PDB file of C-alpha atoms in Angstrom:
ATOM      1  CA  TRP A 147       5.798 -12.685   6.633  1.00  0.00           C
ATOM      2  CA  VAL A 148       2.397 -13.313   5.087  1.00  0.00           C
ATOM      3  CA  LEU A 149       1.655 -16.025   7.601  1.00  0.00           C
ATOM      4  CA  LYS A 150       2.604 -13.770  10.494  1.00  0.00           C
ATOM      5  CA  ILE A 151      -0.086 -11.317   9.361  1.00  0.00           C
ATOM      6  CA  CYS A 152      -2.604 -14.147   9.587  1.00  0.00           C
ATOM      7  CA  CYS A 153      -1.619 -14.772  13.199  1.00  0.00           C
ATOM      8  CA  HIS A 154      -3.003 -11.361  14.184  1.00  0.00           C
ATOM      9  CA  ALA A 155      -6.390 -12.026  12.607  1.00  0.00           C
ATOM     10  CA  ALA A 156      -8.019 -13.294  15.812  1.00  0.00           C
ATOM     11  CA  GLY A 157      -7.874  -9.853  17.409  1.00  0.00           C
ATOM     12  CA  SER A 158      -8.960  -7.836  14.386  1.00  0.00           C
ATOM     13  CA  MET A 159     -12.448  -6.782  13.369  1.00  0.00           C
ATOM     14  CA  PRO A 160     -12.468  -8.523   9.944  1.00  0.00           C
ATOM     15  CA  GLY A 161     -10.806 -11.658  11.335  1.00  0.00           C
ATOM     16  CA  ASN A 162      -9.216 -13.705   8.568  1.00  0.00           C
ATOM     17  CA  GLY A 163     -11.372 -11.999   5.936  1.00  0.00           C
ATOM     18  CA  MET A 164      -8.495  -9.628   5.107  1.00  0.00           C
ATOM     19  CA  ASN A 165      -6.138 -12.561   4.593  1.00  0.00           C
ATOM     20  CA  PHE A 166      -8.306 -14.745   2.368  1.00  0.00           C
ATOM     21  CA  PRO A 167      -7.111 -16.947   0.675  1.00  0.00           C
ATOM     22  CA  VAL A 168      -3.560 -16.627   2.024  1.00  0.00           C
ATOM     23  CA  MET A 169      -4.290 -18.302   5.369  1.00  0.00           C
ATOM     24  CA  ASP A 170      -5.175 -21.535   3.543  1.00  0.00           C
ATOM     25  CA  LEU A 171      -1.811 -21.674   1.768  1.00  0.00           C
ATOM     26  CA  LYS A 172       0.234 -22.579   4.854  1.00  0.00           C
ATOM     27  CA  ALA A 173       0.617 -26.237   3.863  1.00  0.00           C
ATOM     28  CA  ALA A 174       1.860 -25.255   0.397  1.00  0.00           C
ATOM     29  CA  TRP A 175       4.002 -22.355   1.602  1.00  0.00           C
ATOM     30  CA  PRO A 176       5.729 -23.223   4.861  1.00  0.00           C
ATOM     31  CA  ASP A 177       6.596 -20.464   7.330  1.00  0.00           C
ATOM     32  CA  ALA A 178      10.214 -19.368   6.951  1.00  0.00           C
ATOM     33  CA  ASP A 179      12.037 -16.629   8.816  1.00  0.00           C
ATOM     34  CA  LEU A 180      14.001 -14.659   6.232  1.00  0.00           C
ATOM     35  CA  GLY A 181      16.153 -13.059   8.907  1.00  0.00           C
ATOM     36  CA  ASP A 182      17.004  -9.525   9.931  1.00  0.00           C
ATOM     37  CA  VAL A 183      18.627  -8.677   6.585  1.00  0.00           C
ATOM     38  CA  TYR A 184      15.236  -9.140   4.901  1.00  0.00           C
ATOM     39  CA  ARG A 185      13.612  -6.655   7.281  1.00  0.00           C
ATOM     40  CA  LYS A 186      16.296  -3.958   6.934  1.00  0.00           C
ATOM     41  CA  PRO A 187      15.096  -0.726   5.336  1.00  0.00           C
ATOM     42  CA  VAL A 188      15.952  -0.403   1.676  1.00  0.00           C
ATOM     43  CA  ARG A 189      18.119   2.621   0.939  1.00  0.00           C
ATOM     44  CA  SER A 190      17.840   4.198  -2.485  1.00  0.00           C
ATOM     45  CA  SER A 191      17.952   7.550  -4.225  1.00  0.00           C
ATOM     46  CA  VAL A 192      15.888   6.308  -7.177  1.00  0.00           C
ATOM     47  CA  PRO A 193      12.702   8.380  -7.513  1.00  0.00           C
ATOM     48  CA  ALA A 194       9.677   6.624  -6.014  1.00  0.00           C
ATOM     49  CA  LEU A 195       6.047   7.687  -5.989  1.00  0.00           C
ATOM     50  CA  ILE A 196       4.171   6.060  -3.120  1.00  0.00           C
ATOM     51  CA  LEU A 197       0.398   6.304  -3.405  1.00  0.00           C
ATOM     52  CA  VAL A 198      -1.395   5.184  -0.251  1.00  0.00           C
ATOM     53  CA  GLY A 199      -5.132   5.043   0.324  1.00  0.00           C
ATOM     54  CA  ASP A 200      -6.327   6.618   3.563  1.00  0.00           C
ATOM     55  CA  LEU A 201      -8.915   3.814   3.889  1.00  0.00           C
ATOM     56  CA  GLY A 202      -6.405   0.993   3.404  1.00  0.00           C
ATOM     57  CA  ALA A 203      -6.863  -1.579   6.152  1.00  0.00           C
ATOM     58  CA  ARG A 204      -3.717  -3.526   5.218  1.00  0.00           C
ATOM     59  CA  THR A 205      -1.279  -0.698   4.632  1.00  0.00           C
ATOM     60  CA  PRO A 206      -1.949   2.446   6.649  1.00  0.00           C
ATOM     61  CA  VAL A 207      -0.479   5.826   5.733  1.00  0.00           C
ATOM     62  CA  GLU A 208       2.112   5.454   8.511  1.00  0.00           C
ATOM     63  CA  ASN A 209       3.578   2.418   6.712  1.00  0.00           C
ATOM     64  CA  ALA A 210       4.056   4.444   3.518  1.00  0.00           C
ATOM     65  CA  ARG A 211       5.786   7.222   5.442  1.00  0.00           C
ATOM     66  CA  GLU A 212       8.072   4.696   7.136  1.00  0.00           C
ATOM     67  CA  VAL A 213       9.091   3.202   3.781  1.00  0.00           C
ATOM     68  CA  ALA A 214       9.591   6.666   2.262  1.00  0.00           C
ATOM     69  CA  ALA A 215      11.917   7.680   5.101  1.00  0.00           C
ATOM     70  CA  SER A 216      14.630   5.370   3.745  1.00  0.00           C
ATOM     71  CA  LEU A 217      14.156   6.375   0.097  1.00  0.00           C
ATOM     72  CA  ALA A 218      15.823   9.702  -0.658  1.00  0.00           C
ATOM     73  CA  GLY A 219      13.794  10.208  -3.842  1.00  0.00           C
ATOM     74  CA  ALA A 220      10.400   9.203  -2.424  1.00  0.00           C
ATOM     75  CA  LYS A 221       7.201  11.219  -2.570  1.00  0.00           C
ATOM     76  CA  VAL A 222       4.159  10.052  -0.579  1.00  0.00           C
ATOM     77  CA  VAL A 223       0.736  11.053  -1.846  1.00  0.00           C
ATOM     78  CA  ILE A 224      -2.284  10.194   0.267  1.00  0.00           C
ATOM     79  CA  VAL A 225      -5.237   9.049  -1.809  1.00  0.00           C
ATOM     80  CA  GLU A 226      -8.342  10.190   0.039  1.00  0.00           C
ATOM     81  CA  ASN A 227     -11.193   7.664  -0.193  1.00  0.00           C
ATOM     82  CA  GLY A 228      -8.689   5.123  -1.488  1.00  0.00           C
ATOM     83  CA  ALA A 229      -8.815   1.609  -0.098  1.00  0.00           C
ATOM     84  CA  HIS A 230      -5.956  -0.920  -0.255  1.00  0.00           C
ATOM     85  CA  GLU A 231      -6.478  -1.314  -3.970  1.00  0.00           C
ATOM     86  CA  PHE A 232      -7.626   1.439  -6.284  1.00  0.00           C
ATOM     87  CA  ASP A 233      -7.664   1.857 -10.044  1.00  0.00           C
ATOM     88  CA  LEU A 234      -4.198   3.306 -10.516  1.00  0.00           C
ATOM     89  CA  PHE A 235      -4.451   4.034 -14.234  1.00  0.00           C
ATOM     90  CA  GLY A 236      -8.195   4.521 -14.570  1.00  0.00           C
ATOM     91  CA  GLU A 237      -8.750   7.174 -11.901  1.00  0.00           C
ATOM     92  CA  ARG A 238      -8.670  10.603 -13.561  1.00  0.00           C
ATOM     93  CA  ALA A 239      -7.470  12.275 -10.343  1.00  0.00           C
ATOM     94  CA  LEU A 240      -4.294  10.147 -10.371  1.00  0.00           C
ATOM     95  CA  GLN A 241      -3.383  10.619 -14.026  1.00  0.00           C
ATOM     96  CA  PRO A 242      -1.698  14.062 -13.618  1.00  0.00           C
ATOM     97  CA  LEU A 243       0.455  12.652 -10.804  1.00  0.00           C
ATOM     98  CA  LEU A 244       1.524   9.714 -12.911  1.00  0.00           C
ATOM     99  CA  ARG A 245       2.254  11.942 -15.928  1.00  0.00           C
ATOM    100  CA  ASP A 246       4.413  14.263 -13.821  1.00  0.00           C
ATOM    101  CA  PHE A 247       6.270  11.464 -12.075  1.00  0.00           C
ATOM    102  CA  LEU A 248       6.882   9.386 -15.198  1.00  0.00           C
ATOM    103  CA  GLY A 249       7.860  12.561 -17.088  1.00  0.00           C
ATOM    104  CA  GLY A 250      10.568  13.346 -14.525  1.00  0.00           C
ATOM    105  CA  ARG A 251       8.703  16.358 -13.143  1.00  0.00           C
ATOM    106  CA  PRO A 252       8.083  16.902  -9.419  1.00  0.00           C
ATOM    107  CA  VAL A 253       4.723  15.796  -8.047  1.00  0.00           C
ATOM    108  CA  ALA A 254       3.412  18.976  -6.449  1.00  0.00           C
ATOM    109  CA  VAL A 255       0.592  17.599  -4.288  1.00  0.00           C
ATOM    110  CA  ASP A 256       0.573  15.619  -1.043  1.00  0.00           C
ATOM    111  CA  ARG A 257      -3.084  14.533  -1.268  1.00  0.00           C
ATOM    112  CA  VAL A 258      -5.543  13.698  -3.982  1.00  0.00           C
ATOM    113  CA  SER A 259      -9.234  12.872  -3.561  1.00  0.00           C
ATOM    114  CA  LEU A 260     -11.148  10.064  -5.214  1.00  0.00           C
ATOM    115  CA  PRO A 261     -14.939   9.920  -5.215  1.00  0.00           C
ATOM    116  CA  ALA A 262     -16.349   8.504  -1.985  1.00  0.00           C
ATOM    117  CA  ILE A 263     -16.828   4.754  -1.982  1.00  0.00           C
ATOM    118  CA  ALA A 264     -20.477   3.971  -2.671  1.00  0.00           C
ATOM    119  CA  PHE A 265     -21.873   1.386  -0.274  1.00  0.00           C
ATOM    120  CA  GLN A 266     -25.033  -0.521  -1.126  1.00  0.00           C
ATOM    121  CA  ARG A 267     -27.641  -1.776   1.292  1.00  0.00           C
TER     122      ARG A 267
END
């Protein structure tokens, strides 16, 4: 599926920049269709905490909600100002969520805010 993502790069704003260096691995990792069974939703009642950044260009919030729909024990928390990757264990705002979840307690919030991303000129 990684290579299929690369196929859509021509029409996107960042082009292949989002896929670097994956698009250069095609010769080493040939395209293989894993079939419909691979794409079936996973069904589980195991607790799952899904943290999704609202600035994530690769995995939008809608994707997290779609995954959570098939997981009976899932909780989606939107990380405001979070990109695709954020410091899961280092961000103070996320630590109470992780403590509650890993301690078997319910996560009581649907959103948490990180500091705004600082851009440099």
